[in-house]
Amino acid sequence: MRMFDVIEAKRDGAVLSDEEIRFFVEGVATGEIPDYQAAALCMAIYLNGMNAHETATLTLAMAASGDQVDLSPIPGIKVDKHSTGGVGDKTTLVVAPLVASLGVPVAKMSGRGLGHTGGTLDKLEAIPGFSTALDRERFFEVVNTVGCAVIGQTGNLCPADKQLYALRDVTATIDSIPLIASSIMSKKIAAGADAILLDVKCGSGAFMKTPEQAIELAKAMVSIGEEVGRTTVALITDMDRPLGKAIGNALEVVEAVRVLEGRGAEDLTAVCVELAANMLSLAGKGDLVACRSLAERQIENGEGLAKLLQMVEAQGGNPHSLEDFSLLPQPGLMREVRSARSGRVFSMNTERCGIASVALGGGRIRKEDGIDYAAGIVLERKTGDRVEVGETLARIYAADEDHLDEGERLLASAYEIRDEKPAELPHFFARVSSSGIDRY
Ligand code: URA
């Protein structure tokens, strides 16, 4: 088989055979197919799409391209959660301990932030001493004794996806439904959970800008999961404004603790409860109504927070830093970003809010860059809020004035202030499962 013919076939709109897809994925994983040919096929897929069978074949081939984790030493139904990426999304820090505090094991592999989106590993590593690099034995031990653990992806999980993702990132081929669906689901399948909850973000801070695009992506991922025997559910949630108030690693740890104390922002708390309820329901703890009450109860009685402290301690972190926030990394400087006019926050360019946090030092521009765990943003005003000229829109944190200047410029330009009130934004748009689409 020749890669040239596979590219030509997809360029001309043909359906690829299973053999052609496997040939491509194996060649990418072994390095036999050069980057330029792999990138050319990604562009052909981006332009001409893939049908459900091609997408499932691509996913399974990528899942099989490296290690597959066997979670069977952990008793119980293991439910994984995955967000398609957003700004201010610290839900894993809340949801994993909430669910684990009800006896549902969470053995989670998470990623780092890249581009404008944050990553759970970076947030957890803002906690002094916390290690996301446990070996497999210790990972299982923590899940079996504490109930939850969050680590980085093991070295050889989905190597084909690793190569392709890096190529797609620099060849404008990220936001293609078959390519995103296969990239995410190959990693989820290889990570071994019995059931998968997907949080598909939509809006100005997400890959999918509209609910309809997000539903299409969700349908593709649910159908792949079900095809390989993993019960898969997707929630379509809002990312047209950042989630909660904090953007930046240590700041987001503080906000996650606030949610578990019952003092979190309303939007973030609502999303965390809904995600936890869906995970609990997938683990057989009851219907969604019952599971929402269970999740809320674990916030009220403090057991979710206690579980987070146990997990932090088991992974080498200092649990006292979640009780005394002065033990978390502290920023050098703070500045208030003030409104240039009176009115209502009509919209927020959420991607730009994420880029502002990166510019403050809270994220990486290149993979190898260091990170300032204390840097970031606390939003005082969000979409719909009233603001007077000169009042504070947000507080920004960074190590020096240069970072503050760049962060302020970007963040101020992310706010659109008008006289009129914007339409109310929902937190949830739809729930997609094997039984269909339920709109909220
Ligand atoms: N996240 C992934 O893991 N892959 C994609 O393609 C997009 C988001």
Short mmCIF file of C-alpha atoms and ligand atoms in Angstrom, two decimals:
data_model
loop_
_atom_site.label_atom_id
_atom_site.label_comp_id
_atom_site.label_asym_id
_atom_site.label_seq_id
_atom_site.Cartn_x
_atom_site.Cartn_y
_atom_site.Cartn_z
CA MET A 1 0.00 0.00 0.00
CA ARG A 2 1.21 3.54 -0.73
CA MET A 3 0.42 6.55 1.44
CA PHE A 4 0.16 8.61 -1.75
CA ASP A 5 -2.90 6.55 -2.82
CA VAL A 6 -4.58 6.91 0.59
CA ILE A 7 -4.17 10.70 0.49
CA GLU A 8 -5.41 10.83 -3.09
CA ALA A 9 -8.48 8.72 -2.24
CA LYS A 10 -9.53 10.98 0.64
CA ARG A 11 -8.67 14.11 -1.34
CA ASP A 12 -11.17 12.93 -3.96
CA GLY A 13 -13.87 12.23 -1.35
CA ALA A 14 -13.64 8.42 -1.18
CA VAL A 15 -14.45 6.35 1.91
CA LEU A 16 -11.20 4.84 3.22
CA SER A 17 -11.05 1.10 3.89
CA ASP A 18 -10.17 -0.33 7.32
CA GLU A 19 -6.83 -1.49 5.89
CA GLU A 20 -5.99 1.99 4.57
CA ILE A 21 -6.81 3.60 7.93
CA ARG A 22 -4.77 1.04 9.90
CA PHE A 23 -1.86 1.40 7.47
CA PHE A 24 -1.90 5.15 8.08
CA VAL A 25 -2.08 4.93 11.90
CA GLU A 26 0.59 2.23 12.18
CA GLY A 27 2.86 4.19 9.85
CA VAL A 28 2.43 7.35 11.94
CA ALA A 29 3.14 5.46 15.20
CA THR A 30 6.30 3.81 13.83
CA GLY A 31 7.49 6.97 12.11
CA GLU A 32 7.46 5.28 8.66
CA ILE A 33 5.01 7.82 7.29
CA PRO A 34 6.63 11.27 7.11
CA ASP A 35 4.95 14.28 8.71
CA TYR A 36 4.12 15.89 5.37
CA GLN A 37 2.09 12.90 4.21
CA ALA A 38 0.35 12.52 7.58
CA ALA A 39 -0.50 16.24 7.57
CA ALA A 40 -1.79 16.00 4.00
CA LEU A 41 -4.18 13.21 4.97
CA CYS A 42 -5.35 15.19 8.03
CA MET A 43 -6.16 18.10 5.71
CA ALA A 44 -8.02 15.80 3.30
CA ILE A 45 -10.03 14.42 6.26
CA TYR A 46 -10.62 17.97 7.50
CA LEU A 47 -12.02 18.98 4.10
CA ASN A 48 -13.92 15.81 3.13
CA GLY A 49 -14.83 14.29 6.50
CA MET A 50 -15.16 10.66 7.52
CA ASN A 51 -18.24 8.52 8.01
CA ALA A 52 -19.05 6.87 11.37
CA HIS A 53 -17.33 3.61 10.46
CA GLU A 54 -14.14 5.32 9.26
CA THR A 55 -14.04 7.43 12.45
CA ALA A 56 -14.49 4.35 14.67
CA THR A 57 -11.76 2.48 12.78
CA LEU A 58 -9.39 5.44 13.11
CA THR A 59 -10.13 5.64 16.85
CA LEU A 60 -9.53 1.95 17.52
CA ALA A 61 -6.34 1.93 15.48
CA MET A 62 -5.02 4.90 17.49
CA ALA A 63 -6.06 3.30 20.81
CA ALA A 64 -4.18 0.14 19.76
CA SER A 65 -1.06 2.07 18.70
CA GLY A 66 0.40 1.99 22.25
CA ASP A 67 -0.24 0.80 25.81
CA GLN A 68 -3.79 0.05 26.94
CA VAL A 69 -4.43 0.44 30.66
CA ASP A 70 -6.10 -2.45 32.46
CA LEU A 71 -8.07 -1.03 35.40
CA SER A 72 -9.41 -4.43 36.50
CA PRO A 73 -7.28 -4.49 39.71
CA ILE A 74 -9.57 -1.66 40.88
CA PRO A 75 -12.96 -3.09 41.91
CA GLY A 76 -16.19 -1.34 40.89
CA ILE A 77 -17.42 0.54 37.83
CA LYS A 78 -14.71 3.00 36.80
CA VAL A 79 -16.12 6.15 35.20
CA ASP A 80 -13.87 8.60 33.38
CA LYS A 81 -14.69 12.24 32.64
CA HIS A 82 -13.21 14.28 29.85
CA SER A 83 -13.64 17.92 28.92
CA THR A 84 -12.97 18.99 25.35
CA GLY A 85 -11.09 21.98 26.72
CA GLY A 86 -12.00 25.36 28.09
CA VAL A 87 -11.07 28.41 30.13
CA GLY A 88 -11.45 28.28 33.92
CA ASP A 89 -12.49 24.62 33.75
CA LYS A 90 -11.42 23.22 37.12
CA THR A 91 -14.29 20.72 37.33
CA THR A 92 -12.07 17.61 37.69
CA LEU A 93 -10.70 18.97 40.99
CA VAL A 94 -14.26 19.08 42.31
CA VAL A 95 -15.96 16.20 40.56
CA ALA A 96 -13.35 13.44 41.08
CA PRO A 97 -13.40 13.71 44.92
CA LEU A 98 -17.19 14.26 45.03
CA VAL A 99 -17.82 11.06 43.10
CA ALA A 100 -15.11 9.13 44.98
CA SER A 101 -16.62 10.21 48.32
CA LEU A 102 -19.68 8.17 47.33
CA GLY A 103 -17.67 5.01 46.68
CA VAL A 104 -17.23 5.34 42.90
CA PRO A 105 -13.53 4.90 42.03
CA VAL A 106 -11.97 7.56 39.81
CA ALA A 107 -8.67 6.57 38.17
CA LYS A 108 -8.03 9.55 35.95
CA MET A 109 -5.37 10.52 33.47
CA SER A 110 -5.39 14.21 32.65
CA GLY A 111 -3.47 16.58 30.43
CA ARG A 112 -1.62 19.87 30.59
CA GLY A 113 -2.81 23.18 29.26
CA LEU A 114 -1.81 24.14 25.75
CA GLY A 115 -2.87 27.19 23.79
CA HIS A 116 -5.61 29.18 25.50
CA THR A 117 -7.03 26.22 27.45
CA GLY A 118 -5.91 25.18 30.92
CA GLY A 119 -4.97 21.65 31.99
CA THR A 120 -5.85 19.74 35.15
CA LEU A 121 -2.25 18.55 35.72
CA ASP A 122 -0.94 22.11 35.87
CA LYS A 123 -3.67 23.09 38.35
CA LEU A 124 -2.88 20.13 40.63
CA GLU A 125 0.86 20.79 40.42
CA ALA A 126 0.21 24.29 41.80
CA ILE A 127 -0.35 22.48 45.13
CA PRO A 128 3.08 22.28 46.83
CA GLY A 129 4.52 18.76 46.59
CA PHE A 130 1.69 17.28 44.50
CA SER A 131 2.93 14.60 42.08
CA THR A 132 1.06 13.69 38.90
CA ALA A 133 3.76 11.14 37.97
CA LEU A 134 2.81 8.16 40.14
CA ASP A 135 3.86 4.76 38.81
CA ARG A 136 1.10 2.34 37.95
CA GLU A 137 1.33 0.43 41.24
CA ARG A 138 1.06 3.56 43.38
CA PHE A 139 -1.73 4.95 41.13
CA PHE A 140 -3.83 1.83 41.74
CA GLU A 141 -2.97 1.86 45.46
CA VAL A 142 -4.18 5.46 45.83
CA VAL A 143 -7.41 4.73 43.94
CA ASN A 144 -8.02 1.60 46.02
CA THR A 145 -7.34 3.28 49.37
CA VAL A 146 -8.49 6.89 48.86
CA GLY A 147 -10.98 6.37 46.00
CA CYS A 148 -9.50 8.78 43.45
CA ALA A 149 -6.18 9.71 41.86
CA VAL A 150 -5.26 11.99 38.95
CA ILE A 151 -2.04 11.43 37.04
CA GLY A 152 -0.49 12.39 33.69
CA GLN A 153 -0.86 10.21 30.65
CA THR A 154 1.60 7.29 30.78
CA GLY A 155 4.48 7.45 28.31
CA ASN A 156 3.17 5.29 25.52
CA LEU A 157 -0.60 5.88 25.52
CA CYS A 158 -1.85 6.48 21.96
CA PRO A 159 1.50 7.44 20.38
CA ALA A 160 -0.20 7.87 16.99
CA ASP A 161 -2.51 10.51 18.47
CA LYS A 162 0.45 12.27 20.08
CA GLN A 163 2.13 12.63 16.67
CA LEU A 164 -1.05 13.59 14.85
CA TYR A 165 -2.18 16.09 17.47
CA ALA A 166 1.15 17.92 17.27
CA LEU A 167 0.88 18.02 13.46
CA ARG A 168 -2.76 19.15 13.50
CA ASP A 169 -1.90 21.91 15.94
CA VAL A 170 0.42 23.53 13.37
CA THR A 171 -1.50 22.74 10.17
CA ALA A 172 -4.93 24.24 11.01
CA THR A 173 -6.60 20.84 11.21
CA ILE A 174 -7.65 20.69 14.87
CA ASP A 175 -11.33 21.58 14.60
CA SER A 176 -12.52 18.65 12.52
CA ILE A 177 -15.18 16.42 14.09
CA PRO A 178 -13.74 13.02 13.01
CA LEU A 179 -10.22 14.09 14.03
CA ILE A 180 -11.24 15.48 17.44
CA ALA A 181 -13.61 12.56 18.15
CA SER A 182 -10.99 9.93 17.32
CA SER A 183 -8.24 11.80 19.21
CA ILE A 184 -10.25 12.08 22.43
CA MET A 185 -11.95 8.69 22.29
CA SER A 186 -8.74 6.77 21.47
CA LYS A 187 -7.20 8.11 24.69
CA LYS A 188 -10.32 7.41 26.74
CA ILE A 189 -10.56 3.85 25.41
CA ALA A 190 -6.86 3.18 26.02
CA ALA A 191 -7.17 4.61 29.56
CA GLY A 192 -9.44 1.71 30.44
CA ALA A 193 -12.59 3.10 32.14
CA ASP A 194 -15.86 1.16 31.92
CA ALA A 195 -17.95 4.26 31.28
CA ILE A 196 -17.09 7.69 29.89
CA LEU A 197 -18.66 11.08 30.56
CA LEU A 198 -17.74 13.75 28.03
CA ASP A 199 -18.08 17.45 28.74
CA VAL A 200 -18.29 18.95 25.27
CA LYS A 201 -17.78 22.69 25.51
CA CYS A 202 -19.33 25.14 23.09
CA GLY A 203 -18.95 28.87 22.58
CA SER A 204 -16.23 31.46 22.05
CA GLY A 205 -13.71 29.60 24.26
CA ALA A 206 -14.23 26.16 22.71
CA PHE A 207 -13.30 24.33 19.50
CA MET A 208 -17.01 23.98 18.75
CA LYS A 209 -18.56 27.43 18.51
CA THR A 210 -22.26 26.48 18.33
CA PRO A 211 -24.45 23.96 20.21
CA GLU A 212 -25.25 22.22 16.92
CA GLN A 213 -21.55 21.63 16.13
CA ALA A 214 -21.00 20.44 19.70
CA ILE A 215 -23.92 18.01 19.42
CA GLU A 216 -22.44 16.61 16.19
CA LEU A 217 -19.09 16.05 17.93
CA ALA A 218 -20.85 14.51 20.94
CA LYS A 219 -22.84 12.13 18.72
CA ALA A 220 -19.66 10.99 17.00
CA MET A 221 -17.91 10.30 20.32
CA VAL A 222 -20.92 8.58 21.94
CA SER A 223 -21.28 6.29 18.93
CA ILE A 224 -17.57 5.33 19.07
CA GLY A 225 -17.74 4.61 22.81
CA GLU A 226 -20.86 2.50 22.49
CA GLU A 227 -19.36 0.60 19.54
CA VAL A 228 -16.49 -0.59 21.77
CA GLY A 229 -18.75 -1.45 24.71
CA ARG A 230 -18.08 1.61 26.90
CA THR A 231 -21.25 3.37 28.00
CA THR A 232 -20.69 6.95 26.88
CA VAL A 233 -22.68 10.09 27.66
CA ALA A 234 -21.90 13.65 26.61
CA LEU A 235 -23.09 16.89 28.18
CA ILE A 236 -22.94 20.00 26.01
CA THR A 237 -21.99 22.87 28.32
CA ASP A 238 -21.39 26.57 27.87
CA MET A 239 -17.93 27.98 27.15
CA ASP A 240 -19.11 31.34 25.80
CA ARG A 241 -17.77 32.84 29.04
CA PRO A 242 -15.09 31.40 31.34
CA LEU A 243 -16.33 28.86 33.88
CA GLY A 244 -16.42 30.32 37.39
CA LYS A 245 -14.35 33.38 38.27
CA ALA A 246 -10.75 32.15 38.42
CA ILE A 247 -8.41 31.49 35.47
CA GLY A 248 -4.89 30.36 36.37
CA ASN A 249 -3.58 27.40 38.28
CA ALA A 250 -3.35 28.22 42.02
CA LEU A 251 -6.34 30.57 41.68
CA GLU A 252 -8.39 27.71 40.24
CA VAL A 253 -7.35 25.37 43.08
CA VAL A 254 -8.75 27.94 45.53
CA GLU A 255 -11.97 28.19 43.54
CA ALA A 256 -12.38 24.39 43.43
CA VAL A 257 -12.06 24.31 47.23
CA ARG A 258 -14.71 27.04 47.46
CA VAL A 259 -17.13 24.89 45.44
CA LEU A 260 -16.53 21.91 47.72
CA GLU A 261 -17.16 24.20 50.71
CA GLY A 262 -20.53 25.18 49.21
CA ARG A 263 -19.30 28.73 48.50
CA GLY A 264 -18.49 28.42 44.81
CA ALA A 265 -19.67 30.51 41.85
CA GLU A 266 -23.16 29.54 40.74
CA ASP A 267 -22.26 28.49 37.16
CA LEU A 268 -19.26 26.42 38.22
CA THR A 269 -21.16 24.71 41.04
CA ALA A 270 -24.06 23.87 38.71
CA VAL A 271 -21.73 22.33 36.11
CA CYS A 272 -19.81 20.33 38.75
CA VAL A 273 -23.03 18.96 40.27
CA GLU A 274 -24.39 17.96 36.87
CA LEU A 275 -21.12 16.26 35.85
CA ALA A 276 -20.88 14.44 39.18
CA ALA A 277 -24.54 13.36 38.93
CA ASN A 278 -23.96 11.93 35.46
CA MET A 279 -20.84 10.06 36.61
CA LEU A 280 -22.71 8.64 39.62
CA SER A 281 -25.60 7.59 37.43
CA LEU A 282 -23.22 5.89 34.97
CA ALA A 283 -21.77 4.02 37.97
CA GLY A 284 -25.23 2.72 38.86
CA LYS A 285 -25.98 5.00 41.83
CA GLY A 286 -29.48 5.86 40.64
CA ASP A 287 -31.27 8.17 38.23
CA LEU A 288 -30.08 11.70 37.55
CA VAL A 289 -32.47 13.31 40.02
CA ALA A 290 -31.26 11.07 42.86
CA CYS A 291 -27.62 11.49 41.84
CA ARG A 292 -27.88 15.31 41.78
CA SER A 293 -29.08 15.20 45.40
CA LEU A 294 -26.24 12.84 46.32
CA ALA A 295 -23.65 15.19 44.81
CA GLU A 296 -25.18 18.23 46.52
CA ARG A 297 -25.21 16.39 49.84
CA GLN A 298 -21.48 15.62 49.57
CA ILE A 299 -20.83 19.35 49.19
CA GLU A 300 -23.07 20.24 52.14
CA ASN A 301 -21.61 17.62 54.50
CA GLY A 302 -17.99 18.41 53.55
CA GLU A 303 -17.17 14.85 52.50
CA GLY A 304 -16.21 15.90 48.97
CA LEU A 305 -13.68 18.40 50.34
CA ALA A 306 -12.33 15.84 52.82
CA LYS A 307 -11.79 13.44 49.89
CA LEU A 308 -9.88 16.08 47.92
CA LEU A 309 -7.55 16.65 50.92
CA GLN A 310 -6.98 12.87 51.21
CA MET A 311 -6.14 12.62 47.51
CA VAL A 312 -3.74 15.57 47.72
CA GLU A 313 -1.95 14.02 50.69
CA ALA A 314 -1.75 10.58 49.03
CA GLN A 315 -0.17 12.17 45.94
CA GLY A 316 2.50 13.95 47.99
CA GLY A 317 0.83 17.37 48.16
CA ASN A 318 0.45 19.55 51.22
CA PRO A 319 -3.25 19.29 52.24
CA HIS A 320 -2.88 22.28 54.60
CA SER A 321 -2.38 24.51 51.55
CA LEU A 322 -6.07 23.94 50.77
CA GLU A 323 -7.02 25.21 54.24
CA ASP A 324 -4.47 28.04 54.42
CA PHE A 325 -4.17 29.44 50.90
CA SER A 326 -1.08 31.47 51.83
CA LEU A 327 0.77 28.14 51.49
CA LEU A 328 -0.07 28.05 47.77
CA PRO A 329 2.21 29.88 45.28
CA GLN A 330 1.74 33.64 45.78
CA PRO A 331 1.79 36.22 42.96
CA GLY A 332 4.32 39.02 42.85
CA LEU A 333 1.88 41.74 41.77
CA MET A 334 -1.85 42.42 41.43
CA ARG A 335 -3.62 44.98 39.24
CA GLU A 336 -7.28 45.86 38.80
CA VAL A 337 -8.54 46.01 35.21
CA ARG A 338 -11.16 48.78 35.10
CA SER A 339 -14.02 49.40 32.73
CA ALA A 340 -13.59 52.20 30.19
CA ARG A 341 -17.36 52.77 30.07
CA SER A 342 -20.62 52.13 31.88
CA GLY A 343 -23.07 49.51 30.69
CA ARG A 344 -23.57 45.77 30.69
CA VAL A 345 -20.98 43.12 29.87
CA PHE A 346 -22.60 42.07 26.60
CA SER A 347 -20.15 39.32 25.66
CA MET A 348 -16.73 37.94 26.55
CA ASN A 349 -14.23 36.59 24.09
CA THR A 350 -13.43 33.56 26.20
CA GLU A 351 -10.50 32.41 24.09
CA ARG A 352 -8.91 35.82 24.61
CA CYS A 353 -9.45 35.54 28.38
CA GLY A 354 -7.48 32.28 28.22
CA ILE A 355 -4.75 33.92 26.13
CA ALA A 356 -4.58 36.76 28.68
CA SER A 357 -3.98 34.23 31.46
CA VAL A 358 -1.19 32.63 29.40
CA ALA A 359 0.33 36.09 28.81
CA LEU A 360 0.30 36.74 32.57
CA GLY A 361 2.48 33.63 32.92
CA GLY A 362 -0.25 31.11 33.84
CA GLY A 363 0.14 28.96 30.70
CA ARG A 364 2.63 27.88 28.10
CA ILE A 365 3.15 29.18 24.59
CA ARG A 366 5.41 26.20 23.76
CA LYS A 367 5.21 22.77 25.40
CA GLU A 368 8.61 23.16 27.04
CA ASP A 369 7.85 26.56 28.63
CA GLY A 370 7.77 26.96 32.41
CA ILE A 371 4.66 28.13 34.20
CA ASP A 372 3.94 30.71 36.92
CA TYR A 373 1.45 28.86 39.12
CA ALA A 374 0.36 32.01 40.92
CA ALA A 375 -0.42 34.02 37.76
CA GLY A 376 -3.91 34.48 36.39
CA ILE A 377 -7.20 36.31 36.58
CA VAL A 378 -10.13 36.65 38.96
CA LEU A 379 -13.16 37.94 37.08
CA GLU A 380 -15.28 40.41 39.04
CA ARG A 381 -17.72 40.96 36.16
CA LYS A 382 -18.97 38.43 33.63
CA THR A 383 -21.47 38.42 30.79
CA GLY A 384 -24.74 40.09 31.82
CA ASP A 385 -23.27 42.02 34.78
CA ARG A 386 -23.71 45.78 35.16
CA VAL A 387 -20.54 47.89 35.41
CA GLU A 388 -19.92 51.64 35.86
CA VAL A 389 -17.02 53.46 34.24
CA GLY A 390 -13.85 53.00 36.33
CA GLU A 391 -15.20 49.99 38.22
CA THR A 392 -13.24 46.75 38.38
CA LEU A 393 -13.82 44.17 35.67
CA ALA A 394 -11.17 41.77 36.95
CA ARG A 395 -8.08 41.44 39.10
CA ILE A 396 -4.98 40.13 37.37
CA TYR A 397 -1.91 38.55 38.97
CA ALA A 398 1.64 38.18 37.60
CA ALA A 399 5.30 38.28 38.53
CA ASP A 400 6.09 41.70 37.04
CA GLU A 401 4.69 44.82 35.37
CA ASP A 402 5.47 43.66 31.81
CA HIS A 403 3.32 40.56 32.25
CA LEU A 404 0.56 42.67 33.85
CA ASP A 405 0.64 45.15 30.93
CA GLU A 406 0.21 42.42 28.32
CA GLY A 407 -2.43 40.57 30.36
CA GLU A 408 -4.40 43.77 30.94
CA ARG A 409 -4.35 44.72 27.25
CA LEU A 410 -5.64 41.30 26.22
CA LEU A 411 -8.21 40.93 28.97
CA ALA A 412 -9.67 44.43 28.51
CA SER A 413 -10.15 43.68 24.79
CA ALA A 414 -12.01 40.45 25.65
CA TYR A 415 -14.88 42.41 27.24
CA GLU A 416 -17.64 43.89 25.09
CA ILE A 417 -19.63 46.46 27.07
CA ARG A 418 -22.88 47.83 25.65
CA ASP A 419 -25.95 49.64 26.92
CA GLU A 420 -28.27 46.69 26.38
CA LYS A 421 -28.54 43.47 28.35
CA PRO A 422 -27.47 40.29 26.51
CA ALA A 423 -29.71 37.24 26.22
CA GLU A 424 -29.47 34.89 29.22
CA LEU A 425 -26.81 32.19 28.64
CA PRO A 426 -27.69 28.63 29.64
CA HIS A 427 -25.10 26.46 31.45
CA PHE A 428 -26.24 23.32 29.60
CA PHE A 429 -27.49 22.80 26.08
CA ALA A 430 -28.03 19.06 25.70
CA ARG A 431 -27.25 15.58 26.93
CA VAL A 432 -26.31 13.06 24.25
CA SER A 433 -26.42 9.33 24.95
CA SER A 434 -27.13 6.11 23.07
CA SER A 435 -30.85 6.83 23.59
CA GLY A 436 -30.66 10.16 21.74
CA ILE A 437 -30.40 13.88 22.40
CA ASP A 438 -32.14 15.49 25.38
CA ARG A 439 -32.16 19.27 25.18
CA TYR A 440 -32.01 21.24 28.42
N1 URA B 1 -8.49 17.32 22.75
C1 URA B 1 -7.87 16.21 22.27
O1 URA B 1 -7.38 15.38 23.01
N2 URA B 1 -7.81 16.06 20.93
C2 URA B 1 -8.35 16.94 20.06
O2 URA B 1 -8.28 16.73 18.86
C3 URA B 1 -8.99 18.08 20.58
C4 URA B 1 -9.06 18.24 21.94
#
